Coordinates of C-alpha atoms in Angstrom, one line a residue:
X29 CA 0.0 0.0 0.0
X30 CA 2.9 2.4 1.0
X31 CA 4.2 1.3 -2.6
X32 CA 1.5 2.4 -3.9
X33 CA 1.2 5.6 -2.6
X34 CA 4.3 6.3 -3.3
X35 CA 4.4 5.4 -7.0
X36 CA 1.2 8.2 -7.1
X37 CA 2.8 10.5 -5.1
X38 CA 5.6 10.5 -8.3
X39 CA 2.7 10.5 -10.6
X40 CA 1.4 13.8 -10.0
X41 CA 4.8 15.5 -9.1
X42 CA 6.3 14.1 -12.8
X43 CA 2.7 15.4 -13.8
X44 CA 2.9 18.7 -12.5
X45 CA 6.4 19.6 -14.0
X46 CA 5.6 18.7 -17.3
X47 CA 2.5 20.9 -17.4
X48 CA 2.7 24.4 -18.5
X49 CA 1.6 26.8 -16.1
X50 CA 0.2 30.5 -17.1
X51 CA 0.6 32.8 -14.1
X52 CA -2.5 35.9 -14.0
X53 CA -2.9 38.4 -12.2
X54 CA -6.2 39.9 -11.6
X55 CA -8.1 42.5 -9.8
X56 CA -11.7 42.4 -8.7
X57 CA -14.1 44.7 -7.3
X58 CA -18.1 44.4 -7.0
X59 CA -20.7 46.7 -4.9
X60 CA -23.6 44.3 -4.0
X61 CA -26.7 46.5 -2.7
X62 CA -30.2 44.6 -1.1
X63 CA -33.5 45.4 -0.1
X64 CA -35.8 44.0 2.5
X65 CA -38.9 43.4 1.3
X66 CA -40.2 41.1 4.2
X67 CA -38.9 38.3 7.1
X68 CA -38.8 36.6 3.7
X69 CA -37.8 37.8 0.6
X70 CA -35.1 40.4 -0.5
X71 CA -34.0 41.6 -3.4
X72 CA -30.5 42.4 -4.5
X73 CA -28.7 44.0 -7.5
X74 CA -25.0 43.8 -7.8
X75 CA -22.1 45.0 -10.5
X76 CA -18.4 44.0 -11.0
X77 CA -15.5 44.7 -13.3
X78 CA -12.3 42.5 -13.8
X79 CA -9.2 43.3 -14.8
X80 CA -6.4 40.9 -15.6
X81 CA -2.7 41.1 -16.6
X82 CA -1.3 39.0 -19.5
X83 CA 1.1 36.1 -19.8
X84 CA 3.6 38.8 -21.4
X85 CA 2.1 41.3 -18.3
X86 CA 2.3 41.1 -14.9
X87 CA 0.1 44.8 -14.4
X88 CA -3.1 43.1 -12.7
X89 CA -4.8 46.6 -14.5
X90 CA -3.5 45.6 -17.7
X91 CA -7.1 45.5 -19.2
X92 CA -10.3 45.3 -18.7
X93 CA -11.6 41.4 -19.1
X94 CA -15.2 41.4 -17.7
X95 CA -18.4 43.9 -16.9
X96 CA -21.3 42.3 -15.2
X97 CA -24.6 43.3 -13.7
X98 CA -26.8 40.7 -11.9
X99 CA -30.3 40.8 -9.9
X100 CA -30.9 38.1 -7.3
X101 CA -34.6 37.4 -5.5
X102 CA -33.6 35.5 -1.8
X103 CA -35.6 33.9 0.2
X104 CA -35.1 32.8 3.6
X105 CA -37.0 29.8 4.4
X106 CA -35.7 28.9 7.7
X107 CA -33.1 30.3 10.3
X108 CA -30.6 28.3 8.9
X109 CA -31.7 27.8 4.9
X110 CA -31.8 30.8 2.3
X111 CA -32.6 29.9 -1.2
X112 CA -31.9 32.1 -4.1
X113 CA -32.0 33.1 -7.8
X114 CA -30.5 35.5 -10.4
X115 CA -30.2 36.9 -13.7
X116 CA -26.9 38.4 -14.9
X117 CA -25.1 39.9 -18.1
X118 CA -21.7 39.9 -18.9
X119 CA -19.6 41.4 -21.4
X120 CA -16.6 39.0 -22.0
X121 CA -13.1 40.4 -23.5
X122 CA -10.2 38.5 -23.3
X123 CA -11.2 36.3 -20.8
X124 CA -8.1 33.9 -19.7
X125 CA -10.5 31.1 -18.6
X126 CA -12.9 31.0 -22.0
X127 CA -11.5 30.5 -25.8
X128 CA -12.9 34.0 -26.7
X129 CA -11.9 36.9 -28.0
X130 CA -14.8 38.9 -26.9
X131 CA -18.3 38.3 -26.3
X132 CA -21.3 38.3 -24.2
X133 CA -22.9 36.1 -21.7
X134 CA -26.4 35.3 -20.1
X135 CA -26.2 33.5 -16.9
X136 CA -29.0 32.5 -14.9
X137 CA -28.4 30.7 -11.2
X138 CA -30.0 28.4 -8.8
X139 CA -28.5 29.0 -5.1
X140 CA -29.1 27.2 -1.5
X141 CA -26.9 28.8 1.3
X142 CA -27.0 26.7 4.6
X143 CA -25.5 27.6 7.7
X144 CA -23.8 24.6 9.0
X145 CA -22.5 26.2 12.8
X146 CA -22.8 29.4 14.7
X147 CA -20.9 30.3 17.7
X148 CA -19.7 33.4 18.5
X149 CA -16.0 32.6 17.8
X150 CA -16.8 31.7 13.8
X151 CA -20.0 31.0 12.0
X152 CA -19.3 28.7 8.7
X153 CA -22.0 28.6 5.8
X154 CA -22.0 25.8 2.9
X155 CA -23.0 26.8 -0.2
X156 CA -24.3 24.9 -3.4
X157 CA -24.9 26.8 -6.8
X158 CA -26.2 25.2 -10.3
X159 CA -25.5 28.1 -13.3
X160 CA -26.7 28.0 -16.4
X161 CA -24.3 29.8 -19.0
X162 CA -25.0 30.9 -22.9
X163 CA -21.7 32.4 -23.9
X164 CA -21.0 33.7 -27.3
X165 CA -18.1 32.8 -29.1
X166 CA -16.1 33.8 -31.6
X167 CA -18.4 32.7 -34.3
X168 CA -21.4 34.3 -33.1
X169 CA -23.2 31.7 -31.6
X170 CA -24.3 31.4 -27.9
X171 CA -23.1 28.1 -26.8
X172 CA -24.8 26.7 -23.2
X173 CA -22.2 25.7 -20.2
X174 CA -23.8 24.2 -17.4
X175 CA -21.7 25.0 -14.1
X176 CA -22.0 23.0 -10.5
X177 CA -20.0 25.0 -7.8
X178 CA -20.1 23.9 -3.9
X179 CA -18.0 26.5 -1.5
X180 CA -17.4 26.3 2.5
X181 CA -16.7 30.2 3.9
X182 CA -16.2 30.2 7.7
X183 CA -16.8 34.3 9.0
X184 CA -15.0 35.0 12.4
X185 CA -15.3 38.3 14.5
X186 CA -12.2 39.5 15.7
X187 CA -13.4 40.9 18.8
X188 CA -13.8 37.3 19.7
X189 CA -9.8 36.6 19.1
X190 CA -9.1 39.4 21.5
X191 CA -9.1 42.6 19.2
X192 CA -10.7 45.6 20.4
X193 CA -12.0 46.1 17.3
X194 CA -15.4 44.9 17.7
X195 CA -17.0 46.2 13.9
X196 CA -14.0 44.2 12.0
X197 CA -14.0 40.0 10.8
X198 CA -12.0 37.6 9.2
X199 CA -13.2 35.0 6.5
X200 CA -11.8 32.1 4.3
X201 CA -13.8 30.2 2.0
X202 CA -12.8 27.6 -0.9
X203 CA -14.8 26.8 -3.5
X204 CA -14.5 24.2 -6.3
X205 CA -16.7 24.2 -9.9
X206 CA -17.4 21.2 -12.2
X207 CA -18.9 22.1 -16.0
X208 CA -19.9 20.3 -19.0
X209 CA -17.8 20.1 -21.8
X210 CA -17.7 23.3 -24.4
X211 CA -15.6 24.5 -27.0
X212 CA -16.0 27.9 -25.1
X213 CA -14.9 26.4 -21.9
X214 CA -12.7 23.6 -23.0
X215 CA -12.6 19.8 -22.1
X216 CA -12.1 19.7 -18.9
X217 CA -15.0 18.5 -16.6
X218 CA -13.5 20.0 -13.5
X219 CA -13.0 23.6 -14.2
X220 CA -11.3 25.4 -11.1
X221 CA -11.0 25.4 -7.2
X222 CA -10.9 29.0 -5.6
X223 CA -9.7 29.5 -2.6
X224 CA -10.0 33.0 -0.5
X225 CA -8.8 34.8 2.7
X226 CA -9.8 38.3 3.8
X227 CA -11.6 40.8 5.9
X228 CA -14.0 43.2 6.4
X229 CA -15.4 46.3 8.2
X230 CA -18.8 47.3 9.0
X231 CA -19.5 50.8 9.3
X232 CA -22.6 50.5 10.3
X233 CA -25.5 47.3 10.2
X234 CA -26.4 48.4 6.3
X235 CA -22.6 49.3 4.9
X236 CA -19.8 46.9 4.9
X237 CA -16.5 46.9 3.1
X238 CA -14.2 43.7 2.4
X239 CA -10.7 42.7 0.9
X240 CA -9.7 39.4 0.1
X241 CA -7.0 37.6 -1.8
X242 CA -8.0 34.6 -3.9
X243 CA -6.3 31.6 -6.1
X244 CA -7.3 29.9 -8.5
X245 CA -5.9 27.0 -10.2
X246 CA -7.7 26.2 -13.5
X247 CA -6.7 23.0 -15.1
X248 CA -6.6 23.6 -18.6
X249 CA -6.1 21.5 -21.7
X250 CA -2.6 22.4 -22.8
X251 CA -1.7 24.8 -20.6
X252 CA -2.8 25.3 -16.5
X253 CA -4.0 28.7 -15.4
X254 CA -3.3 29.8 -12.2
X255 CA -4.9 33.5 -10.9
X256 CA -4.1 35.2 -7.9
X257 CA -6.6 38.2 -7.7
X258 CA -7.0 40.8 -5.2
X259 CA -10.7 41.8 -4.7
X260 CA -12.6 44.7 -3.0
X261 CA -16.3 44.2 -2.5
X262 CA -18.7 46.8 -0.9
X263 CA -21.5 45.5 0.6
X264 CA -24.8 47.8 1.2
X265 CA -28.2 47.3 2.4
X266 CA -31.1 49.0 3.2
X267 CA -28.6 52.2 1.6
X268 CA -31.5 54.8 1.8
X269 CA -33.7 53.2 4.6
X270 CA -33.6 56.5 6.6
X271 CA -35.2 58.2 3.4
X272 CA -38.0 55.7 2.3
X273 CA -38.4 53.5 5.6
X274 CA -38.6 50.1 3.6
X275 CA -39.1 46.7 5.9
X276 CA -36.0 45.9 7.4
X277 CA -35.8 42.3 8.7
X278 CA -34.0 40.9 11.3
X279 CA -30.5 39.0 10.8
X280 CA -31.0 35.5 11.2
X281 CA -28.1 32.6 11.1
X282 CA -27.2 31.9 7.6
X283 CA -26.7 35.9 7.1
X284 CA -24.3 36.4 9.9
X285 CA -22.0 32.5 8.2
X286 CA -21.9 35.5 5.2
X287 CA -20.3 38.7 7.3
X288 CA -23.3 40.2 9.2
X289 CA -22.3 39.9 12.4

């Protein structure tokens, strides 16, 4: 058995250096902002651009490789289960991860989120999400990728590590996606595993602000892609509740595995 092991251990290293590795680097932002409709339901729009060097540049603002808008509808079914949807648009250029030049895409999601522990030093959330993609490629035609995608994020408050602090957390997360086979997305039936460390701030209950590092390594036929990406999210809820007193609903447990604390 220890033979064996071995032998596979060699395997994969003999693998590894014979594979051709692109190195990215990539920058990320998004601004998510919600609104409470009820106990239940809330709605959210967010938007992000990417940017991305080049295997001949290592400037993470090199250009611009991805615009996208998306609407989600949530609903929180139990203290511990939220269920959600959305609609997005992207506009594709130069995408390292798709065969494309340029193009658009039309994504549509299905999205449980369930809080698998809560204590005050960490809360940890599992997450499952089944996309539907139509990405156009070079010729014009909208080709469908279906995408499965399973992540673990575990949130912890740093007040409860002994920082005074008490507004600021900590969060890593790793995430892995399988897709079906697409001469947009390539061959490969597992397409990436991302993993991510970072922090955040609340200003106040309705306005957070987070910066993470992620990798990703992206198998790829040929040669592997690896991305290390610094992101910046802002988070807002509720952002003119003082104006149009809207419902606001109560934080239950599979919010605060997310970053409410």
């Amino acid at each position: 058995m220890r033979k064996y092991i071995y032998l596979t251990c060699l395997y994969f290293m003999a693998a590894n250096s014979l594979a051709q590795t692109d190195d990215l680097y990539q920058f990320w932002n998004q601004y998510d902002f919600t609104r409470d409709l009820s106990e239940k339901w809330v709605l959210q729009a967010d938007a992000g651009l990417t940017s991305s060097s080049t295997p001949t540049d290592n400037n993470a603002l090199h250009n611009v490789t991805q615009i996208y808008l998306r609407a989600w509808v949530h609903y929180y079914a139990f203290e511990k289960w939220k269920f959600s949807v959305f609609l997005a648009n992207y506009s594709n250029k130069n995408v390292p991860e798709l065969n494309q030049k340029h193009g658009r895409e039309f994504r549509t999601a299905l999205q449980a989120t369930y809080n698998l522990h809560q204590s005050p030093a960490v809360k940890i959330n599992l997450r499952a999400r089944l996309e539907d993609r139509h990405i156009e490629t070079d010729e014009n035609y909208m080709e469908a990728v279906e995408r499965l995608r399973f992540q673990i994020k575990a949130v912890c408050p740093l007040s409860s590590l002994g920082v005074k602090v008490k507004k600021m957390y900590v969060f890593v997360s790793d995430e892995v996606f399988f897709k079906t086979k697409s001469q947009v997305s390539g061959p490969e039936a597992f397409d990436r595993n991302r993993a991510m460390i970072g922090c955040g701030f609340a200003f106040s209950d309705d306005i957070k602000i987070e910066a993470a590092y992620a990798n990703e390594i992206m198998p790829r036929s040929g040669t592997d892609k690896v991305v290390n990406a610094f992101q910046v999210k802002g988070i807002f809820n509720n952002l003119f509740y003082h104006l149009s007193k809207p419902f606001k609903r109560k934080k239950n447990a599979v919010d605060q595995g997310e970053g409410d604390l």
